PDB file of C-alpha atoms in Angstrom:
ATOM      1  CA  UNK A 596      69.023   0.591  68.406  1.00  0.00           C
ATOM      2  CA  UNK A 597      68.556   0.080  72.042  1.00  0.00           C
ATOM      3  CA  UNK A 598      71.454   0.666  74.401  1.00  0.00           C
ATOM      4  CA  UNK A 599      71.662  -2.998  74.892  1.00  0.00           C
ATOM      5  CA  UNK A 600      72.306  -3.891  71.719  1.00  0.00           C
ATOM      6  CA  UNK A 601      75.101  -1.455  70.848  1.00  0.00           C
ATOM      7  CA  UNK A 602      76.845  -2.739  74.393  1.00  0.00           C
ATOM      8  CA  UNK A 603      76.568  -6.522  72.731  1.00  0.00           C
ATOM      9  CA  UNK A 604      78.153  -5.398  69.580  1.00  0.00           C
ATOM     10  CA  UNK A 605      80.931  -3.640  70.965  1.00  0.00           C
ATOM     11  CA  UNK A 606      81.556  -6.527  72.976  1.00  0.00           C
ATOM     12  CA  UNK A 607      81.401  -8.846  70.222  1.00  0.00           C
ATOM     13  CA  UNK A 608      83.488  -7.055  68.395  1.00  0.00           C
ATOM     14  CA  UNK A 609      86.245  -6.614  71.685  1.00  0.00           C
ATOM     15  CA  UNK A 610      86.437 -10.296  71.548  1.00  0.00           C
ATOM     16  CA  UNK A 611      87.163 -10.842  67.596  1.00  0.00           C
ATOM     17  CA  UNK A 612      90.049  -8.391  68.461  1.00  0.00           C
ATOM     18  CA  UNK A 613      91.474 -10.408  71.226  1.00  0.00           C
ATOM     19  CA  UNK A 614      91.124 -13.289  69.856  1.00  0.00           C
ATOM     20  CA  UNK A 615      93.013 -12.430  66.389  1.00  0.00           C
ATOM     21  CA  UNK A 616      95.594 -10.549  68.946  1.00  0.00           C
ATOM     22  CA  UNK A 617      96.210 -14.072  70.112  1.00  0.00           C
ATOM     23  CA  UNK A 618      96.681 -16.149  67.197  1.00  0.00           C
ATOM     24  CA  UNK A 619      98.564 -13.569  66.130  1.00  0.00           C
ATOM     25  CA  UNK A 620     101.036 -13.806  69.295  1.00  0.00           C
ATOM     26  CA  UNK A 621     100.845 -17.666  68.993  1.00  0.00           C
ATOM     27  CA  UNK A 622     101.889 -17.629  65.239  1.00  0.00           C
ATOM     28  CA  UNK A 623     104.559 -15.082  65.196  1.00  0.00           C
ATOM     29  CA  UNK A 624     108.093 -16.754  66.134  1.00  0.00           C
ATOM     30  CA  UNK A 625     110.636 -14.975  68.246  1.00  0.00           C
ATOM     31  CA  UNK A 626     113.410 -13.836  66.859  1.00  0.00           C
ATOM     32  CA  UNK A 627     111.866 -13.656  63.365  1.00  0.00           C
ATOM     33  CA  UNK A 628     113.360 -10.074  62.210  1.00  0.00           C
ATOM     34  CA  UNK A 629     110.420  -7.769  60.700  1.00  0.00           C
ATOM     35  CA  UNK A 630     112.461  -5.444  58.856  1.00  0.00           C
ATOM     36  CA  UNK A 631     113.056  -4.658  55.282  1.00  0.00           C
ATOM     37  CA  UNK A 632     115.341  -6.809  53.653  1.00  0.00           C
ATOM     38  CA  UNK A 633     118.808  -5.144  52.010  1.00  0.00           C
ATOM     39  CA  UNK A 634     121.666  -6.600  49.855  1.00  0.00           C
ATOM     40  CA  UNK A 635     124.675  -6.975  51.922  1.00  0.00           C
ATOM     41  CA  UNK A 636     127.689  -5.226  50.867  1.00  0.00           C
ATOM     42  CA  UNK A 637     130.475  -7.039  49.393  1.00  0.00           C
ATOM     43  CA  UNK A 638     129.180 -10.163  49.752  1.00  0.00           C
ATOM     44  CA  UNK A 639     130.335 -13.130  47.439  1.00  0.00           C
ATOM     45  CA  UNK A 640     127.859 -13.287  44.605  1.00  0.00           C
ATOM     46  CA  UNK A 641     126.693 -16.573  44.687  1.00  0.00           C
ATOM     47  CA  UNK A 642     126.076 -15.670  48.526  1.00  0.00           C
ATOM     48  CA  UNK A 643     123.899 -12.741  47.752  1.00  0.00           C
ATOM     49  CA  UNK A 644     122.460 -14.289  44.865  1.00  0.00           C
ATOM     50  CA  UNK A 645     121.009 -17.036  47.310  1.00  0.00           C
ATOM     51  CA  UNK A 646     120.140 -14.297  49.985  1.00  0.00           C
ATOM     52  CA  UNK A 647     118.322 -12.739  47.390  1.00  0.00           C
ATOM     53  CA  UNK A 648     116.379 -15.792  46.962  1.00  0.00           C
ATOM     54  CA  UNK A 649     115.534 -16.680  50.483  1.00  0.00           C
ATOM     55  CA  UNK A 650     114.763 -12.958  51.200  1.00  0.00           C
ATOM     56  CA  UNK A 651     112.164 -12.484  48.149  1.00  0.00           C
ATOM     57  CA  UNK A 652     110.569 -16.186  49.218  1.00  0.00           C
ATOM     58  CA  UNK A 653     111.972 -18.137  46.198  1.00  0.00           C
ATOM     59  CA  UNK A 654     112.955 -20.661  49.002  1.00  0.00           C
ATOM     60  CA  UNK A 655     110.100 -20.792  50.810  1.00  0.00           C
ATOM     61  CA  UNK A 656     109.176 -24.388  48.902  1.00  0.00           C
ATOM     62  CA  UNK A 657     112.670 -25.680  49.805  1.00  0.00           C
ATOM     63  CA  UNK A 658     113.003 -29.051  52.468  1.00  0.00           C
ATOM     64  CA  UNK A 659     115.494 -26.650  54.167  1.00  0.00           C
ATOM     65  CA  UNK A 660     115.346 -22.878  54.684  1.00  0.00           C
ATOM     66  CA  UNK A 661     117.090 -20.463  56.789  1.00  0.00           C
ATOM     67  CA  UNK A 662     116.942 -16.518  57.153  1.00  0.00           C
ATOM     68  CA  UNK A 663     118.610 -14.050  58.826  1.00  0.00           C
ATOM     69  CA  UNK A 664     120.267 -16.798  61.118  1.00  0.00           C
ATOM     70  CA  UNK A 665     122.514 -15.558  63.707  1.00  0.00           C
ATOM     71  CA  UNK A 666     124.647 -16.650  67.124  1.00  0.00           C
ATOM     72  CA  UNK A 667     126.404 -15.058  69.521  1.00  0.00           C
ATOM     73  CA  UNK A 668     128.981 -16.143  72.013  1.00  0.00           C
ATOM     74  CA  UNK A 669     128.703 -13.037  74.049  1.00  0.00           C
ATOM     75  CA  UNK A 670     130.713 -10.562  71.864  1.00  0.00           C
ATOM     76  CA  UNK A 671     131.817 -13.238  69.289  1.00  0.00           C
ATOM     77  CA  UNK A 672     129.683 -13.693  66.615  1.00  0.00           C
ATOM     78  CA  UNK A 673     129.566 -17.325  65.026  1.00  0.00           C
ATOM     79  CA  UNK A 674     127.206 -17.390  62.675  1.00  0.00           C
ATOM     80  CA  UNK A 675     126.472 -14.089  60.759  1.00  0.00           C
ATOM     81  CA  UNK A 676     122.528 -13.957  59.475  1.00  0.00           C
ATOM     82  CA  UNK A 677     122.864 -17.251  57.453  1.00  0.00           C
ATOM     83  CA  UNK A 678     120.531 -17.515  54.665  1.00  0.00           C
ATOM     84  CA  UNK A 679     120.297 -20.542  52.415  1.00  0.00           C
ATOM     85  CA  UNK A 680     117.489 -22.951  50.692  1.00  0.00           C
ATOM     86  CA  UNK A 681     118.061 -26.831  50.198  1.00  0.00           C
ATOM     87  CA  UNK A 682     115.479 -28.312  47.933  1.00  0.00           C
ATOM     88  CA  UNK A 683     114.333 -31.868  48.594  1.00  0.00           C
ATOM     89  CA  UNK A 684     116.324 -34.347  48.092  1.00  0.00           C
ATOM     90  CA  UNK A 685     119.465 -32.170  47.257  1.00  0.00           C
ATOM     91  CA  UNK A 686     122.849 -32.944  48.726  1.00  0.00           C
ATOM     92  CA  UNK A 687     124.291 -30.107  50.152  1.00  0.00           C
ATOM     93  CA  UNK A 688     127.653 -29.478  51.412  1.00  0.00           C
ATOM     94  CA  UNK A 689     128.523 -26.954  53.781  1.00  0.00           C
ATOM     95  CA  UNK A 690     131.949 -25.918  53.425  1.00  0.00           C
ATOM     96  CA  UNK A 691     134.428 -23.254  55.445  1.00  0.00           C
ATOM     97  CA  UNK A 692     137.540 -23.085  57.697  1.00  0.00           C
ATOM     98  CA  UNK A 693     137.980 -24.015  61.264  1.00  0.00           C
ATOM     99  CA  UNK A 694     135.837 -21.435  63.093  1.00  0.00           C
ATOM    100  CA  UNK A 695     133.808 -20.066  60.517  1.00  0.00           C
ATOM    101  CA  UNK A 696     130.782 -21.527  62.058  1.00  0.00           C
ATOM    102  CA  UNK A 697     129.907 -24.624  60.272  1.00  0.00           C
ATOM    103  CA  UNK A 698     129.154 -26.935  63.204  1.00  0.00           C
ATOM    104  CA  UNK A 699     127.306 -23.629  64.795  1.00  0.00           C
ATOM    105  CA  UNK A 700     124.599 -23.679  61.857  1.00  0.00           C
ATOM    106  CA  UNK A 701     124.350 -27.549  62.050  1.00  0.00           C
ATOM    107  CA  UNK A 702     123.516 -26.869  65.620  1.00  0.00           C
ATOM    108  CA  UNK A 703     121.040 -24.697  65.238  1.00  0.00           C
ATOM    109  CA  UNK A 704     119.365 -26.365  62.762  1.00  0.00           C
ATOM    110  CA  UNK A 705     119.215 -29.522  65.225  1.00  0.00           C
ATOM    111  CA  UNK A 706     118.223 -27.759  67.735  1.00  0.00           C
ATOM    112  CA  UNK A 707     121.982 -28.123  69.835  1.00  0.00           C
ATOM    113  CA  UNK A 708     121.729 -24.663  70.000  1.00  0.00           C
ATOM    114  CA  UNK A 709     119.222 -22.123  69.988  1.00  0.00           C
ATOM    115  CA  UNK A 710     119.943 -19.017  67.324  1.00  0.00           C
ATOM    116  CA  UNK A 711     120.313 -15.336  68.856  1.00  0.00           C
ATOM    117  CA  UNK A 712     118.232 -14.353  66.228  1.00  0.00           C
ATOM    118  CA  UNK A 713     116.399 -15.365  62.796  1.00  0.00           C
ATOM    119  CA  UNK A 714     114.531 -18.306  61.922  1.00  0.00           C
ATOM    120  CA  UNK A 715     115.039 -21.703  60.232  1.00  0.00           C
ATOM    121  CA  UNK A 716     111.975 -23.935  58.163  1.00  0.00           C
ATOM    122  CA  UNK A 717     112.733 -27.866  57.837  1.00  0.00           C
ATOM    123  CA  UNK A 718     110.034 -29.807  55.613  1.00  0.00           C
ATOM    124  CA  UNK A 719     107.882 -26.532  55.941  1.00  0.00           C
ATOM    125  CA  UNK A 720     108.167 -26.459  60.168  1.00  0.00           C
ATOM    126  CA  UNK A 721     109.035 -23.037  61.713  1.00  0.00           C
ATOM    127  CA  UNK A 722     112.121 -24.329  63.917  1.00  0.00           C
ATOM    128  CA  UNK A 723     112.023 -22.067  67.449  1.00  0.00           C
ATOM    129  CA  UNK A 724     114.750 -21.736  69.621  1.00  0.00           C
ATOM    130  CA  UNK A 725     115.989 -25.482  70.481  1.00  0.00           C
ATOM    131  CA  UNK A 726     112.860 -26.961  71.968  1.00  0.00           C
ATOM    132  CA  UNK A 727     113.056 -30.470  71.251  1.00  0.00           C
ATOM    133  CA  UNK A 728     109.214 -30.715  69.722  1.00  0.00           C
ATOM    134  CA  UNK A 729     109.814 -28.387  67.119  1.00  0.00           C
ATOM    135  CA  UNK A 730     112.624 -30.534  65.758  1.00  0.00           C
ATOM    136  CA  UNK A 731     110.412 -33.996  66.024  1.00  0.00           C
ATOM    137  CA  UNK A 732     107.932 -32.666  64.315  1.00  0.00           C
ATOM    138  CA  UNK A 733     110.851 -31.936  61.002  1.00  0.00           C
ATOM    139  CA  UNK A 734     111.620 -35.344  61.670  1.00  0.00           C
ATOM    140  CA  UNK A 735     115.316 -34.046  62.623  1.00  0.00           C
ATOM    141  CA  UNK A 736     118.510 -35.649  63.344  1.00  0.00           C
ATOM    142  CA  UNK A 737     122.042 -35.782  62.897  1.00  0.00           C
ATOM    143  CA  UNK A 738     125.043 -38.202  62.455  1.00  0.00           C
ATOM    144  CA  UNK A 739     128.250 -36.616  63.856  1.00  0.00           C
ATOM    145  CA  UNK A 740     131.907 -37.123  62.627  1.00  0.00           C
ATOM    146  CA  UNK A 741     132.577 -39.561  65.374  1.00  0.00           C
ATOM    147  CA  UNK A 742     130.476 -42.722  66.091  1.00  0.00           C
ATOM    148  CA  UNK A 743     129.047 -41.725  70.143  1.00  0.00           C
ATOM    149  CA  UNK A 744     127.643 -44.932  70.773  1.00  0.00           C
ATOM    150  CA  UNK A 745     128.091 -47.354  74.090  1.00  0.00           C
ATOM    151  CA  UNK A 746     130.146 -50.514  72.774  1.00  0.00           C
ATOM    152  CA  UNK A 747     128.301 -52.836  75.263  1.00  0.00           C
ATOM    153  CA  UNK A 748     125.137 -51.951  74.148  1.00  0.00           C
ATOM    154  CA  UNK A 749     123.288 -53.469  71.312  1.00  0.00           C
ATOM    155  CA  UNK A 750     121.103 -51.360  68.460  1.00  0.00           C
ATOM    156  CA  UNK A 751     117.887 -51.845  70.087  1.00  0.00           C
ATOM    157  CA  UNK A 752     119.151 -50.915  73.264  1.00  0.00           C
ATOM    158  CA  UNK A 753     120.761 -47.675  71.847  1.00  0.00           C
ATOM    159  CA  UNK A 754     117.544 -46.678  70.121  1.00  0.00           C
ATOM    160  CA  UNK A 755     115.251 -47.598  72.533  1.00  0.00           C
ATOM    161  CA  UNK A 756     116.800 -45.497  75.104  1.00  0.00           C
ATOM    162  CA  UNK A 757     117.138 -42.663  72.665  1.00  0.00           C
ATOM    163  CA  UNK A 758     113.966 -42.477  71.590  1.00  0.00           C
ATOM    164  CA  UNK A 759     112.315 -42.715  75.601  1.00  0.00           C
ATOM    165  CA  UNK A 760     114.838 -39.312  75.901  1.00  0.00           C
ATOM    166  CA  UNK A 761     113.956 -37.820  72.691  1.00  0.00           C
ATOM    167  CA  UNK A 762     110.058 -38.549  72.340  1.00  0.00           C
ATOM    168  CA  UNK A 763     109.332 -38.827  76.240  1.00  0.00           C
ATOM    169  CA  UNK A 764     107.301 -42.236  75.460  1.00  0.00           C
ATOM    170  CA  UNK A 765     107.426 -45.402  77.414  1.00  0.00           C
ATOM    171  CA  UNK A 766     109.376 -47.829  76.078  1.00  0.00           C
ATOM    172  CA  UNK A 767     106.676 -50.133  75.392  1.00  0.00           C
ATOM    173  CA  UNK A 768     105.110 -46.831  72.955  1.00  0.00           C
ATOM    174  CA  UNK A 769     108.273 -46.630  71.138  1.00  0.00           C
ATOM    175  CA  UNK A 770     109.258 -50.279  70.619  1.00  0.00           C
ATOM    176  CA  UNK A 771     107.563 -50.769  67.285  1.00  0.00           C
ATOM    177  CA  UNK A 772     109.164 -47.341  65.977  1.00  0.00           C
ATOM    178  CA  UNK A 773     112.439 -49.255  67.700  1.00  0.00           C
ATOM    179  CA  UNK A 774     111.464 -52.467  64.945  1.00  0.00           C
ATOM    180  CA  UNK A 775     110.933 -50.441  62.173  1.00  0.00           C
ATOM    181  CA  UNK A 776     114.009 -48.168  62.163  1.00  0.00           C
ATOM    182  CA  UNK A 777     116.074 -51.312  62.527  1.00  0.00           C
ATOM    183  CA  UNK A 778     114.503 -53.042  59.542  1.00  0.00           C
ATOM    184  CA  UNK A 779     114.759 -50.096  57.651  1.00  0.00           C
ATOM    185  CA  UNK A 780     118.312 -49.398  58.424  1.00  0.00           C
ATOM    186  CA  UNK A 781     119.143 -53.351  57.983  1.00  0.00           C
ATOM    187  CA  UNK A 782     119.999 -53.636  61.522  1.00  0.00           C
ATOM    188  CA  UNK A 783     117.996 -56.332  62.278  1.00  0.00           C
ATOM    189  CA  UNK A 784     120.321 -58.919  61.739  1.00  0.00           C
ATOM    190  CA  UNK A 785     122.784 -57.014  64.554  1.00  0.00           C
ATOM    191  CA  UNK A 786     119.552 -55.646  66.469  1.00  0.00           C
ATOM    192  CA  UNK A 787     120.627 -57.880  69.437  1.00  0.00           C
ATOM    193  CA  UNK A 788     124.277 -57.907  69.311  1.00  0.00           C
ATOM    194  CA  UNK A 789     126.755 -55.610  71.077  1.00  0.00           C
ATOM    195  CA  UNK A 790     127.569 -52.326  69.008  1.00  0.00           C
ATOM    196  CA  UNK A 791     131.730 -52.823  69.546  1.00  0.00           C
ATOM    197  CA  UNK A 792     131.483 -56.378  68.056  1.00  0.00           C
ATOM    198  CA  UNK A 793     129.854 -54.927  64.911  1.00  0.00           C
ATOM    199  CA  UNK A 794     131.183 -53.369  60.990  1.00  0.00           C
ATOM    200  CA  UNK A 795     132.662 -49.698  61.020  1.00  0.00           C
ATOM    201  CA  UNK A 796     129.569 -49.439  58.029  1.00  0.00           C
ATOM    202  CA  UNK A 797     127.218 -50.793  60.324  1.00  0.00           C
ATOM    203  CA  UNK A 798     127.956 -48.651  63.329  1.00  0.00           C
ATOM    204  CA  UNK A 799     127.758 -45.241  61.121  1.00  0.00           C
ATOM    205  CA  UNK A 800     124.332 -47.057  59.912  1.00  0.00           C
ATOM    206  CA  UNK A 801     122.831 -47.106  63.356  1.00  0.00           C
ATOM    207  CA  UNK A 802     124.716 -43.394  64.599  1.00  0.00           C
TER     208      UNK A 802
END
């Protein structure tokens, strides 16, 4: 083989290995932990039975998965390497006592908060830090406690101006996404009336 040659192939063959270093950079999340997986000691069995589950990929079909998901509030530690699986259509209730971190996971899994480590999966999408495209992509949202809507503003209005925030679309893009949430919701018999003048039902239908 001429000198040539053997320069091309090496070449070549420097480029396949950047380019798999790449993909490989662009498909490993941070925060993911690498390391072996261990039972956790004295840990409520139906908590490491489900660990066990998540950890060994019995989960990984789940609509919801977390692993190894964790916060910190400097030295306080609210949610301690939370591992669970929700299967489609399931309704799950997440249960605890003031502080124990409930509305912590719920905000990392909406992406109110960004996890100091691990990794959460909704309908099969890797969920990174709290960047708001991850989370459209799941199709994410949440419903809080307490109604936060504007009572002189009507449905459309509300979701109109939510969606331009969420999506970053005009609101000419968005306004048949506006029509069909309302029609899907029932709301389009109250689409154009103000939210205060309307049902408690009805106002937890369009929060």
């Amino acid at each position: 083989l001429s000198i040539c040659t053997i320069i091309l192939a090496a070449d070549a063959l420097l480029y396949v290995l950047i380019a798999l270093l790449i993909e490989r950079s662009r498909n490993s999340a941070p925060g993911i932990p690498k390391e072996k997986w261990f039972p956790k000691a004295n840990e409520d069995e139906d908590v490491a039975a489900e660990r066990s589950r998540v950890e060994t990929g019995r989960a990984n079909n789940d609509a919801i998965v977390t692993r190894r998901l964790r916060k910190e509030f400097g030295r306080v530690v609210a949610v301690t390497d939370l591992a669970l699986g929700i299967r489609e259509s399931e309704c799950f209730g997440l249960l605890g006592v003031n502080g124990s971190g409930k509305t912590t996971a719920l905000g990392m899994l909406t992406g109110a908060v960004s996890p100091t480590n691990g990794y959460s999966m909704i309908n099969k999408t890797l969920l990174v830090g709290s960047k708001p495209s991850f989370f459209r992509a799941a199709r994410v949202g949440r419903c809080l406690q307490t109604d936060s809507l504007i009572d002189y503003l009507t449905p459309r209005e509300h979701l109109t101006a939510l969606s331009m925030i969420r999506t970053g679309r005009s609101q000419h893009q968005i306004s048949h996404d506006v029509e069909a949430a309302m029609e899907t919701l029932g709301l389009k018999d109250f689409s154009d009336r103000q939210v205060g003048t309307l049902s408690g039902g009805t106002m937890r239908k369009l929060s």
